[in-house]
Structure formats: C-alpha cells, structure tokens
mmCIF file of C-alpha atoms in Angstrom:
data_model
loop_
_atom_site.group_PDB
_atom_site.id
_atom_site.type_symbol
_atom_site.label_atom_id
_atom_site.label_comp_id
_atom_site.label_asym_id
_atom_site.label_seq_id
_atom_site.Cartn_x
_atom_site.Cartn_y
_atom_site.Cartn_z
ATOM 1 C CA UNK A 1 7.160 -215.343 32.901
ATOM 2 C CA UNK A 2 4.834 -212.116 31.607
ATOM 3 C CA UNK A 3 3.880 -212.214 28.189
ATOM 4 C CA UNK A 4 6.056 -209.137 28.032
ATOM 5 C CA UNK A 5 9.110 -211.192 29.659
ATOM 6 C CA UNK A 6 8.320 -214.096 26.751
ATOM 7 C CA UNK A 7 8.491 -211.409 24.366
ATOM 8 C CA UNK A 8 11.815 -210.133 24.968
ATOM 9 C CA UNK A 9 13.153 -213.968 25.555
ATOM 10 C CA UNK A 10 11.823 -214.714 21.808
ATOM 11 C CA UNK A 11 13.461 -211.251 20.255
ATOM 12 C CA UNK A 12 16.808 -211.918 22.244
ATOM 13 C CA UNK A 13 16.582 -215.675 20.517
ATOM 14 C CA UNK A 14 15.566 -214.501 16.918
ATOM 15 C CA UNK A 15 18.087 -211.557 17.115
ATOM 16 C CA UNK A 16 20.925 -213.652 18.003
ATOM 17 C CA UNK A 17 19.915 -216.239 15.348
ATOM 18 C CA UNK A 18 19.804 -213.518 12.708
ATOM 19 C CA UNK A 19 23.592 -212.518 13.754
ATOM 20 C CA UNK A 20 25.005 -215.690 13.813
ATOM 21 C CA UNK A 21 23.659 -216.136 10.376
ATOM 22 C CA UNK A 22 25.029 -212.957 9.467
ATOM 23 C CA UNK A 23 28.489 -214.310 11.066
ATOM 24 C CA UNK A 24 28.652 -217.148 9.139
ATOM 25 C CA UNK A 25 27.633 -215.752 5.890
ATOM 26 C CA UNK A 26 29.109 -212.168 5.562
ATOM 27 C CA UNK A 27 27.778 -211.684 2.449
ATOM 28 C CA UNK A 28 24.398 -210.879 4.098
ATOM 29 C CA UNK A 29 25.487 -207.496 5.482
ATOM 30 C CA UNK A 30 25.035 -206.536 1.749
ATOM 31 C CA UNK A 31 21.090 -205.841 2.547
ATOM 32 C CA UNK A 32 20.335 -202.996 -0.078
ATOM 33 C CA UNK A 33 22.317 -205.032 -2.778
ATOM 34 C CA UNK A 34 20.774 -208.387 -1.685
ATOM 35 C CA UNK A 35 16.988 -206.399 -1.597
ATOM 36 C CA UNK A 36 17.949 -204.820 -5.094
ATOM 37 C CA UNK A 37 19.076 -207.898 -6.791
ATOM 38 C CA UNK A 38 15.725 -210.013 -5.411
ATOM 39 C CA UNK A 39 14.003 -207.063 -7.058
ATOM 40 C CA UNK A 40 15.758 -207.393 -10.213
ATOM 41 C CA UNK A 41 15.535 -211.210 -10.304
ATOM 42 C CA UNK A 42 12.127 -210.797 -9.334
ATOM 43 C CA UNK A 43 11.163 -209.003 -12.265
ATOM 44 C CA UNK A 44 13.300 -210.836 -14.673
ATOM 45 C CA UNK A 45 11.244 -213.738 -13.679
ATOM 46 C CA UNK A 46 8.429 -212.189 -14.142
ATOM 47 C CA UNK A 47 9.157 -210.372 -17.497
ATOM 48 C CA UNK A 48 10.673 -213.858 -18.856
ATOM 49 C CA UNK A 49 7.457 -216.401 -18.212
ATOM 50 C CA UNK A 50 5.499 -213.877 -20.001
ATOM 51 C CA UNK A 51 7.845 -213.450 -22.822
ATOM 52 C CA UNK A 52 7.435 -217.444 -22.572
ATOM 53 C CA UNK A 53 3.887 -217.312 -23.167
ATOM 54 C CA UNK A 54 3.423 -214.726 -25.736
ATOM 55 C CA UNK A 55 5.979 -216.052 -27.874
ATOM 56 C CA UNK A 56 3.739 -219.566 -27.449
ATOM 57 C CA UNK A 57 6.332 -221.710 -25.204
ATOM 58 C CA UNK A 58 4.566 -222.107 -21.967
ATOM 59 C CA UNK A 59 0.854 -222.755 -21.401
ATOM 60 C CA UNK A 60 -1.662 -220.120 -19.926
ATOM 61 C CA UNK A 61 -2.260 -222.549 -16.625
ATOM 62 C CA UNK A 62 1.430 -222.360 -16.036
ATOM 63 C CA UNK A 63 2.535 -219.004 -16.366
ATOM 64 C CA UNK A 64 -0.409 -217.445 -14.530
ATOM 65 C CA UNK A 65 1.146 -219.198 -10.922
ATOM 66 C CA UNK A 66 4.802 -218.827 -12.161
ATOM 67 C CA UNK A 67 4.764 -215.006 -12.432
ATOM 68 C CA UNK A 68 2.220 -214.844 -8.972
ATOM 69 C CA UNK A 69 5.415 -216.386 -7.422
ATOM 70 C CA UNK A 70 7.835 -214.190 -8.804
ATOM 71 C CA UNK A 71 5.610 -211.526 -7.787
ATOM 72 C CA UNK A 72 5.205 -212.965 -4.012
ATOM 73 C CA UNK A 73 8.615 -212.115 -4.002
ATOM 74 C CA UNK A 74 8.260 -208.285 -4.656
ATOM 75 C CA UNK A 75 5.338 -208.354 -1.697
ATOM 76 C CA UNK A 76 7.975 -209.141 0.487
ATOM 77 C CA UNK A 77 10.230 -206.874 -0.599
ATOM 78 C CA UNK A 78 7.728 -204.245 -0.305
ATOM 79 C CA UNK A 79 6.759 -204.937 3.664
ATOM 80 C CA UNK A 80 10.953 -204.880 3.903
ATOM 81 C CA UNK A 81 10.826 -201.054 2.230
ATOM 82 C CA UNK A 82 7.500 -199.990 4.157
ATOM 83 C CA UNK A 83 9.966 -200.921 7.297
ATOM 84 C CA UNK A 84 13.347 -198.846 5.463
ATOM 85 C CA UNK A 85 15.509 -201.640 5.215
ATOM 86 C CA UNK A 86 16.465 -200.965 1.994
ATOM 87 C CA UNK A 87 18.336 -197.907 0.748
ATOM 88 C CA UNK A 88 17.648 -196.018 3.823
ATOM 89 C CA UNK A 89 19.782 -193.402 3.126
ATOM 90 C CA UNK A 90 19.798 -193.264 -0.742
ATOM 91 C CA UNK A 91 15.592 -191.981 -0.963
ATOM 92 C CA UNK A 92 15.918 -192.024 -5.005
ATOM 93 C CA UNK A 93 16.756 -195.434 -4.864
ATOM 94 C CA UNK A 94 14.474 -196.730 -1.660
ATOM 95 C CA UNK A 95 11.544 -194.843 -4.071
ATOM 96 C CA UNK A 96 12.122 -196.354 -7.214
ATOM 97 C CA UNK A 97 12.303 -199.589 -5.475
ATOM 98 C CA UNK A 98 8.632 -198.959 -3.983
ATOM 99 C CA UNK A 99 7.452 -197.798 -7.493
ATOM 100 C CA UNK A 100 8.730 -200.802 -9.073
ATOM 101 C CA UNK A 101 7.102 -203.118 -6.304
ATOM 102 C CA UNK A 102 4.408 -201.249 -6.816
ATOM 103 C CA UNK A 103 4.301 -201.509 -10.717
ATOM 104 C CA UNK A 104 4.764 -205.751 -10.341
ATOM 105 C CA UNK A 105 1.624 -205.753 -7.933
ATOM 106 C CA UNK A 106 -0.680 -203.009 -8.871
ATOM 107 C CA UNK A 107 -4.000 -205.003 -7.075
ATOM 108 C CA UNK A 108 -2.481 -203.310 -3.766
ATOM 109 C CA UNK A 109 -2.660 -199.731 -2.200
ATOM 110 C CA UNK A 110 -0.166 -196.629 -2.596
ATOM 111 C CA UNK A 111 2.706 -198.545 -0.770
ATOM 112 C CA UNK A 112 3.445 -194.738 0.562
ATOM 113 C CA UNK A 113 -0.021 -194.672 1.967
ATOM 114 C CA UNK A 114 0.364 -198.385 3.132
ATOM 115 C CA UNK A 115 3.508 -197.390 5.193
ATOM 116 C CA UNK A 116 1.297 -195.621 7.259
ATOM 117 C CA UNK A 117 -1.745 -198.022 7.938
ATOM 118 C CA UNK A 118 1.139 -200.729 8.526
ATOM 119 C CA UNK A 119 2.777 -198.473 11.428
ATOM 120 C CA UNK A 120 -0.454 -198.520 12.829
ATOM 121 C CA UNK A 121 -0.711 -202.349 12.236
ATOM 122 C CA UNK A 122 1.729 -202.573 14.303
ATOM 123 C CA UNK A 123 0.923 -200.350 16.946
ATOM 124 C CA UNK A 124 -2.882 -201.410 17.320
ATOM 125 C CA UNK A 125 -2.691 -204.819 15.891
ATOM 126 C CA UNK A 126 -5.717 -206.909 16.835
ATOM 127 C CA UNK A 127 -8.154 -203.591 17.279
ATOM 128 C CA UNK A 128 -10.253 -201.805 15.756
ATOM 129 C CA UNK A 129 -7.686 -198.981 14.663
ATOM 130 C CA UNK A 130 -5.398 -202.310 12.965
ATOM 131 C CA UNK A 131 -7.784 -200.910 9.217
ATOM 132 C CA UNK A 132 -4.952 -202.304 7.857
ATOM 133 C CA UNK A 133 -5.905 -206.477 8.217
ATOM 134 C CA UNK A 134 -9.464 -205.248 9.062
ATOM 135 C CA UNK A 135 -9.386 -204.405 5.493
ATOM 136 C CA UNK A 136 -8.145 -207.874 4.627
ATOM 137 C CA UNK A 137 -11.376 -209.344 6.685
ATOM 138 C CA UNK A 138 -9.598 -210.229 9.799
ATOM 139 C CA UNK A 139 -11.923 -210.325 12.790
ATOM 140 C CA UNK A 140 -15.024 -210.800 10.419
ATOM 141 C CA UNK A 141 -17.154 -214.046 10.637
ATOM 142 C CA UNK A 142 -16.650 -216.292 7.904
ATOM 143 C CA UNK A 143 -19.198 -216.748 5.166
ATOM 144 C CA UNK A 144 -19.396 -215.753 1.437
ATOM 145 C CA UNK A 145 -18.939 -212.356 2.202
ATOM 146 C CA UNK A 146 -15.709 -212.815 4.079
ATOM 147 C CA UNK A 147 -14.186 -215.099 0.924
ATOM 148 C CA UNK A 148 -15.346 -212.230 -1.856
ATOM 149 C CA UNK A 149 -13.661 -210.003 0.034
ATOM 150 C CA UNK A 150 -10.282 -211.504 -0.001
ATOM 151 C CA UNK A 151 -10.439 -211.801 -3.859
ATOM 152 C CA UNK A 152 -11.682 -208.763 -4.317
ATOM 153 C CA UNK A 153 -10.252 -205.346 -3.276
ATOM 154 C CA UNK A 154 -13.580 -203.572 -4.152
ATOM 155 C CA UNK A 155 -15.708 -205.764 -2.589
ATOM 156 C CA UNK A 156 -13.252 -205.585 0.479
ATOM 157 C CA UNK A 157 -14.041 -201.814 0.724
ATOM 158 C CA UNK A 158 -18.180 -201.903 -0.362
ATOM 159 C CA UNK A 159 -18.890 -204.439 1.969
ATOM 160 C CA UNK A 160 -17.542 -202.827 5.283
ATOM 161 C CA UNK A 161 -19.791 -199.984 4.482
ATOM 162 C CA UNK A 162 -22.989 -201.167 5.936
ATOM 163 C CA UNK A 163 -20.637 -202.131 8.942
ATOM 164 C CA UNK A 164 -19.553 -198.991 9.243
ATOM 165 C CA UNK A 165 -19.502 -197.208 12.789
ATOM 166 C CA UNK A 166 -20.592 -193.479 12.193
ATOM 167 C CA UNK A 167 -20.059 -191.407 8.528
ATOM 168 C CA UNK A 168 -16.547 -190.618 9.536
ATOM 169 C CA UNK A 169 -15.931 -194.078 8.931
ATOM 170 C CA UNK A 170 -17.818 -194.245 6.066
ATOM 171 C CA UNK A 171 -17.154 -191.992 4.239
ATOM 172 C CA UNK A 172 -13.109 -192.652 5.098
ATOM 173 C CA UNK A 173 -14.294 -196.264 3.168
ATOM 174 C CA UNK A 174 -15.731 -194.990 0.104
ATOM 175 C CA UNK A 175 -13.436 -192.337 -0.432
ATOM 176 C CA UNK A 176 -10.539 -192.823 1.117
ATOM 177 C CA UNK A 177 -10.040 -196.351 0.231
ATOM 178 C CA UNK A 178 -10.608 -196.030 -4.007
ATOM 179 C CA UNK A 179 -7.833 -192.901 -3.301
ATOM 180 C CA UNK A 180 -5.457 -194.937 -1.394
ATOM 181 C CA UNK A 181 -5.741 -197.663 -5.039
ATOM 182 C CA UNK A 182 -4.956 -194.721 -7.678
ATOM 183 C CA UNK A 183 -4.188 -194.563 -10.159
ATOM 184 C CA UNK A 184 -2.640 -198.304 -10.764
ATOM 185 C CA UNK A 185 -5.289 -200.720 -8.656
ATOM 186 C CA UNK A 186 -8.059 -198.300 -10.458
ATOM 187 C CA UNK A 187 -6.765 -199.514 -13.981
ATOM 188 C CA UNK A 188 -6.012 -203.060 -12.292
ATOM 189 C CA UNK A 189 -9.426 -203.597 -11.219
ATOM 190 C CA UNK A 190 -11.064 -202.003 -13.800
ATOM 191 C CA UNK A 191 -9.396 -204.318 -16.461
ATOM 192 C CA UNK A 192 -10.337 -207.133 -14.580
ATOM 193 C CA UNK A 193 -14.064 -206.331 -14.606
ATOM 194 C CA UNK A 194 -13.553 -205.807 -18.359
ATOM 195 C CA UNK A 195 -12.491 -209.471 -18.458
ATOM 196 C CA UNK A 196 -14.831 -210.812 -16.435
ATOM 197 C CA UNK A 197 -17.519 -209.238 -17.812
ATOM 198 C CA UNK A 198 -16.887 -209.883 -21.445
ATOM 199 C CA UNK A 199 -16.426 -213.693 -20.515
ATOM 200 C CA UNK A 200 -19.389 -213.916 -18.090
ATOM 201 C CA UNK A 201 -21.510 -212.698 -20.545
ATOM 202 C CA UNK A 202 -20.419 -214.984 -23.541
ATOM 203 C CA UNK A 203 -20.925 -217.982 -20.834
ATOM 204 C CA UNK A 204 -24.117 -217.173 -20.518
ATOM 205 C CA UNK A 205 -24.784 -216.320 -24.148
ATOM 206 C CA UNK A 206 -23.582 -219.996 -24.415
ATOM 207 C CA UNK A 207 -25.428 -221.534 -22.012
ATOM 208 C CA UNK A 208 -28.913 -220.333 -23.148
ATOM 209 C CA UNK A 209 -27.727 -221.265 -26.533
ATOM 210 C CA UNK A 210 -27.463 -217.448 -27.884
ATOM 211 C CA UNK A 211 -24.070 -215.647 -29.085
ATOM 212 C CA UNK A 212 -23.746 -211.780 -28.611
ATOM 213 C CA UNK A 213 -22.404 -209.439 -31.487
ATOM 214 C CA UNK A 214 -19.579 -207.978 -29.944
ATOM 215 C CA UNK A 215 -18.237 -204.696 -31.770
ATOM 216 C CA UNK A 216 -14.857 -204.963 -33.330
ATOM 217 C CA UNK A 217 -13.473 -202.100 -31.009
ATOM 218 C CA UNK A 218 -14.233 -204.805 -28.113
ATOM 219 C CA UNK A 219 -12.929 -207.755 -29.823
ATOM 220 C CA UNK A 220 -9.747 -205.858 -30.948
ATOM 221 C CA UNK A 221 -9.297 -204.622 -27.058
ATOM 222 C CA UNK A 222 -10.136 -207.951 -25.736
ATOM 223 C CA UNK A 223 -7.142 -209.243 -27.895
ATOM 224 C CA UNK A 224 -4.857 -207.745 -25.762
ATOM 225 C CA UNK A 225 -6.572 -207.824 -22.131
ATOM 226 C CA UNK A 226 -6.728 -211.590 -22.179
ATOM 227 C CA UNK A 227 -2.886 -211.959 -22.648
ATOM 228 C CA UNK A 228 -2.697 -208.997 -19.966
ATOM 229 C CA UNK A 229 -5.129 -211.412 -17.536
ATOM 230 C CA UNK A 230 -2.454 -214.058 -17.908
ATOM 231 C CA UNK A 231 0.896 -212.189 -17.584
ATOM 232 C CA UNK A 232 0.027 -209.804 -15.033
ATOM 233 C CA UNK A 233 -3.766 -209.540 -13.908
ATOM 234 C CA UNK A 234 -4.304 -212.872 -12.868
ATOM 235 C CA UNK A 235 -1.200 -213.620 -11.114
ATOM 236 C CA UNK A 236 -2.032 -211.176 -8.930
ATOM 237 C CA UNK A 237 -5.433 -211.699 -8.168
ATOM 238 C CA UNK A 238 -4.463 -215.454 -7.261
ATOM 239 C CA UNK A 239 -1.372 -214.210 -5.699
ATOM 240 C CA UNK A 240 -3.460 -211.221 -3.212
ATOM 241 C CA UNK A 241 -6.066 -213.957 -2.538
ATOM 242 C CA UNK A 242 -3.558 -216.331 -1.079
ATOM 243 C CA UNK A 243 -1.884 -213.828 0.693
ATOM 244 C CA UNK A 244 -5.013 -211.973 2.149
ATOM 245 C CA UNK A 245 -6.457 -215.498 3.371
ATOM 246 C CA UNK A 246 -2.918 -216.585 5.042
ATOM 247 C CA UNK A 247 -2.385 -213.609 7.150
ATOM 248 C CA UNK A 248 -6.260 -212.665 7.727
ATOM 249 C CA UNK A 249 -6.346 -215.550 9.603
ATOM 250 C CA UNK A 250 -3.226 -215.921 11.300
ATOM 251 C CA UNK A 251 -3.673 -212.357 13.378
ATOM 252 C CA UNK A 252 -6.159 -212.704 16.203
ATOM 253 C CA UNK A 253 -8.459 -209.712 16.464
ATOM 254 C CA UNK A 254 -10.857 -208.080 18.949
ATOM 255 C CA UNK A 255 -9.999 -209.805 22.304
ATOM 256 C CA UNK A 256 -6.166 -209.002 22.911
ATOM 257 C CA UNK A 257 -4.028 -207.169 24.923
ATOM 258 C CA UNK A 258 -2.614 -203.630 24.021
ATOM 259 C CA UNK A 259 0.753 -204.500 22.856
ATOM 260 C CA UNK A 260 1.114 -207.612 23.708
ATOM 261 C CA UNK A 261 2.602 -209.458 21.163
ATOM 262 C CA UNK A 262 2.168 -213.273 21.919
ATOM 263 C CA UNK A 263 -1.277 -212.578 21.560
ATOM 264 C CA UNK A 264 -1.417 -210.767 17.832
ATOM 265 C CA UNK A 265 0.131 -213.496 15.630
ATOM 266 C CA UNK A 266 -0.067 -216.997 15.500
ATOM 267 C CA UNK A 267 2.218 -219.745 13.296
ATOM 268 C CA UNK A 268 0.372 -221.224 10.497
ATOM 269 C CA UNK A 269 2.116 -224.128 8.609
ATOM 270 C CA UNK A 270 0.130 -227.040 7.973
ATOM 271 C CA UNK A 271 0.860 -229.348 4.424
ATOM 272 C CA UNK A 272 -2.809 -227.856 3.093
ATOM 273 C CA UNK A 273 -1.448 -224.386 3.451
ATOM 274 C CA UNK A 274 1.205 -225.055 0.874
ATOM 275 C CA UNK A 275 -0.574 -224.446 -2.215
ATOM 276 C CA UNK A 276 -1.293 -220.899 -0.481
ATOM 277 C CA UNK A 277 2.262 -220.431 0.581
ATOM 278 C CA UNK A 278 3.828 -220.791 -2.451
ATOM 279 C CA UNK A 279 1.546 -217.446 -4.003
ATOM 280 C CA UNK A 280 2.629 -215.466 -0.274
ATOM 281 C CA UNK A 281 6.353 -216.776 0.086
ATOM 282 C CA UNK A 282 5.976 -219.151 2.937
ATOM 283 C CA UNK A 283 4.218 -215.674 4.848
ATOM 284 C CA UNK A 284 1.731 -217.856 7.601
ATOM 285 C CA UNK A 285 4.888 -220.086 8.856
ATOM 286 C CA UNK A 286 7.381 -217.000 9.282
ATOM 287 C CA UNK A 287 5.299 -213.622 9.101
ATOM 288 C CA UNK A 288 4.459 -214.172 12.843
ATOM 289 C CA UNK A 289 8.375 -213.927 14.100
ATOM 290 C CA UNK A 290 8.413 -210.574 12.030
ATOM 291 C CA UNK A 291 5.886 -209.447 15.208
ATOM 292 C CA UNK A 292 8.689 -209.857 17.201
ATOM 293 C CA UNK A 293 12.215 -208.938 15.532
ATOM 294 C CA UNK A 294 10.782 -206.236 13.041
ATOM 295 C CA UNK A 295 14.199 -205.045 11.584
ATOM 296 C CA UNK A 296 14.783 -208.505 9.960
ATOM 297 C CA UNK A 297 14.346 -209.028 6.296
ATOM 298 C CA UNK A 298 12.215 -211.614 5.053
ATOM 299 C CA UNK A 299 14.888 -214.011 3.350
ATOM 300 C CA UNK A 300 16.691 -213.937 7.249
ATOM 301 C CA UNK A 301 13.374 -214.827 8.684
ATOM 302 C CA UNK A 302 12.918 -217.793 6.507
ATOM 303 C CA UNK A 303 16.470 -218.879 7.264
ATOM 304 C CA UNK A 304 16.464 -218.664 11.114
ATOM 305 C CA UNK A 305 12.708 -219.922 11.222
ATOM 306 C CA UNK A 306 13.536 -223.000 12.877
ATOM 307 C CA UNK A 307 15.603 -221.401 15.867
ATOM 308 C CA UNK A 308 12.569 -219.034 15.761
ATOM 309 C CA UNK A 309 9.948 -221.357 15.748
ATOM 310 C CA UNK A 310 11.249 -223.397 18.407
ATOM 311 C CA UNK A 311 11.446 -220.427 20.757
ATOM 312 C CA UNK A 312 8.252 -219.092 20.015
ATOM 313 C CA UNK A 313 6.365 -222.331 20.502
ATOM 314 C CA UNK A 314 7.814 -222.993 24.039
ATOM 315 C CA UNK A 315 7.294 -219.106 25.163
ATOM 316 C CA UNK A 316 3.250 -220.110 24.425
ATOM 317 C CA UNK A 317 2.966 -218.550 20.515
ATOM 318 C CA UNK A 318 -0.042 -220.353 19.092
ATOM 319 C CA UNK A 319 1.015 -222.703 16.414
ATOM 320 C CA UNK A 320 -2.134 -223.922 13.663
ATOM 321 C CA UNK A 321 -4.983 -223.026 16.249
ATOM 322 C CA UNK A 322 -7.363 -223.238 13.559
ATOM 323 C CA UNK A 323 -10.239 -222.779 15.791
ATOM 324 C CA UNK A 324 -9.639 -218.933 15.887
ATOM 325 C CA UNK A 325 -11.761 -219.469 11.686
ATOM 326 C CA UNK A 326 -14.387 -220.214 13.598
ATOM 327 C CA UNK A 327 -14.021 -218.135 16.003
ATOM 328 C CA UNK A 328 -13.537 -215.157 13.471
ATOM 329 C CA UNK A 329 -9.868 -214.648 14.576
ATOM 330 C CA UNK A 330 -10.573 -214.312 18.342
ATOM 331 C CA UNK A 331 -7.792 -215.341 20.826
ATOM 332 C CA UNK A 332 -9.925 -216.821 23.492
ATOM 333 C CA UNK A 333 -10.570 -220.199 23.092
ATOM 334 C CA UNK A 334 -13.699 -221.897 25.097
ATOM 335 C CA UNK A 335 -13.515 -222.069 28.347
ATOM 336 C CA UNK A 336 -10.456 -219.878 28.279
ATOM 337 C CA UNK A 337 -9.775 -216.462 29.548
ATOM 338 C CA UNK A 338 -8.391 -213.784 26.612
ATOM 339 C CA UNK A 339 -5.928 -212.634 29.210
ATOM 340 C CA UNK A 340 -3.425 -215.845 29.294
ATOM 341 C CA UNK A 341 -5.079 -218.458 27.317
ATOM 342 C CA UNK A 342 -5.633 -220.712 30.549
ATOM 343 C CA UNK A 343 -8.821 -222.372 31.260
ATOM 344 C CA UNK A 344 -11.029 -219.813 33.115
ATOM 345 C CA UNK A 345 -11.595 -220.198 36.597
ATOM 346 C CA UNK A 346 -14.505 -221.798 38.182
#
C-alpha cells in the first residue's frame, strides 16, 4: 500500500470508530452543548481552585497544576473551534466561546489569527511555511535555546530572528508576531516579567547578603501579582511549556513528503510523558490521529484512541521514535531513506 492508500485505510478505521461511538452513546450528537458545557466546567474549575486558594484552603503548589489542567481543557476546546465544530452556525456563540478560551489562556496568540497559521499547519505541515510549530521550535536542534523557547513566547519570537531568511521574514517576526499576542499575551507576559523580575532581584539581594528598598507602589502591586502568578499566570506558563514540548516534538519537520500524512505526526505515549500529558490533555498519545480524521473532537479522539492506535501502528505511523530529538524532528532515520522509512539501498 501507498502512504496515501494507508492514509485513507486509517481515516475509514477512525471514522467508523467515531460513529459507532456515536451509535452507542447518542448523547454525543449533542457537540455544541457537550463543547459548551466542557467550557463551562472548565472554567468553573478553574474559577473554584482559585477561590480555594485565596480564601487560604489549598496550597500555592497545588492549585498552580490544578487550574493548568482545567485550562488544558479549554486548549482543546480551542483547536475544536479553530476547526468550527462548535456553534458553526450560531457565530455569536462560536465567538464568545473563542474569547472565553482565549481569556482562560491568554500566554497564546489571537485564536482568530491562529485559525489561520493552523490551516496552514495543516496544509504545509513539516515545511518551512508550517510557522505555526516552527514557532513552537519544531525542526530546531536541541540545546538551551530550543528549551527557553518553549517556556517563553518572547524568546520563541527573538530568537528566530537571527535565523531569519531575508527582512520579509524578519520583520513578519518582530512585528507580526508581538501583534498576533495583543492585547492579552502583551499584559500576560508583561506581568510575568514583573514577577520574575521583582523576585530575581530580591534572590540576589539575598544571596550577596543585601536587601533592596522597594517603593510601596511596588510592594502594594506585587500584593496582588503574586496571587495572579498562582491562579492564572503560572498555570499557564507550566501548562504552554508542556504542551509546546509534547507536540514540538511529535511533528517531524524538514524531510517529508507534501501531504503525506504518515509522515507529519508521530504517537508519543511513554509513562515519562505523563507528567507532561496531564498539563496538554493526553495531546502526544492522540493529537497525531487528529492528522488524519480532522472533524473529530478531542473527547471522541481520546475515546476511540485504542481502535485508532491500533490502525495507525500497523499502517507504519511512528509510535515513541524518540530519535527524531536528536535528530531535531527529522523523519529519516540512519541509514534510511525520507521517502518510506526503509533502509536505503546499497
């Protein structure tokens, strides 16, 4: 079989999986109700472990990675409205839904302007024109670079610049990126830098045994930010980190074939991925099948994963190849050819 035969073997699989499911639970062909109450829930949960903390019931270390889950949640919800799965033909209500996903993860583009790049994610994915995961450091070697990149969105965009191709490109990087984050990554980030500086400098204040005279505007503002880096800040930076190393590294990039969709994605779902699933809703063990059956929302795909996976794996879909980090994402193993993944002739 053709790559392009193995494709349509794994979508006819994953489809009918997804409609049996649908068969036997009815209650599924609710999709804008199901993706509107996740939202909901999602925010409860969100809105409730901070209430939790401020009111002095639950631990700093604990909330900060139970609201990043409940926000993983809105992520997904978010790829699912990029895609229109949800209130397709109600727009006010498919656009408050991207405002409040939006809102709940404000480290992340315009999810407007992401609809586009993610088209073309699709289209291109594993080229040069994929900006969207080569703006997540897919393809790039890794290195210390490569890791401040995924934690940081302004590093991710600075850092590309000297790698830049011609001044189309970079200018398109230092303009059009900090436009694609306003106006809510532009506060995000900029509150962060706040915290980080105020606390960077006090550590080392303390550790050459000095203490700085903050004014009480700062210490007054400060009040509030650190409760802010705990209920919503941090989550999210732990949360985008997690999610940005998963799927950075489970697209190849730069040696694939147009369209050809056994070669873009593989499965990642080894036991040390777990603490990084749990912040990215399982995304490196079922984001790859999404490649495949794109109409499918993301609670279906974790349901028929199995019938999925099993599919995918025997129709040659690379499952944990965790050469390709050292091969900065590349398909082609050594002594392979990029074409088929069989060991080159000769």
């Amino acid at each position: 079989m053709s790559d392009a035969q193995k494709t349509e073997h794994i979508k006819a699989v994953v489809l009918k999986a997804g409609a049996d499911l649908r068969q036997r639970h009815p209650w599924l062909r609710h999709q804008n109700a199901i993706g509107m109450g996740i939202l909901l829930a999602s925010l409860a949960g969100m809105a409730g472990t901070a209430w939790l903390y401020l009111a002095g019931h639950l631990a700093w270390w604990l909330c900060l990675p139970v609201v990043a889950i409940f926000a993983s949640f809105t992520h997904e919800l978010e790829h699912d409205l990029i895609h229109w799965m949800y209130f397709r033909k109600r727009p006010l209500l498919h656009h408050l839904m991207m405002a409040l996903v939006w809102l709940a993860r404000p480290s992340t583009i315009n999810p407007w302007i992401r609809r586009t790049l993610h088209f073309r994610h699709h289209k291109y994915s594993g080229t040069e024109k994929d900006a969207e995961e080569r703006g997540i450091t897919n393809g790039r070697p890794w290195g210390l670079a490569r890791l401040l990149m995924l934690a940081d969105a302004t590093l991710a965009l600075l850092l590309r610049v000297p790698q830049a191709k011609d001044r189309k490109h970079r200018l398109l990087l230092l303009i059009g990126g900090p436009i694609a984050y306003f106006p809510l990554g532009w506060a995000f980030w900029g509150l962060w830098y706040v915290f980080l500086g105020y606390h960077g400098a006090n550590a080392v204040a303390g550790l050459t045994g000095s203490e700085i005279a903050w004014s009480a505007a700062t210490l007054a503002r400060m009040q509030w930010l650190n409760p802010l880096v705990v209920v919503w800040i941090g989550p999210n930076v732990l949360r985008s980190f997690c999610l940005h190393f998963v799927s950075s590294n489970m697209h190849y990039y730069g040696d694939v074939e147009d369209d050809n969709v056994v070669q873009q994605t593989q499965v990642l779902n080894p036991w040390w991925l777990v603490p990084f699933q749990l912040f990215c809703f399982n995304f490196g063990a079922t984001h790859a099948i999404h490649h495949f059956v794109v109409k499918e929302p993301f609670y279906v795909r974790q349901w028929t994963a199995r019938e999925a996976h099993t599919v995918m794996r025997e129709m040659g879909v690379r499952f944990n190849d965790f050469g390709s980090f050292t091969r900065a994402n590349r398909w082609t193993r050594a002594g392979e050819t990029a074409a088929d993944g069989l060991p080159a002739a000769g």
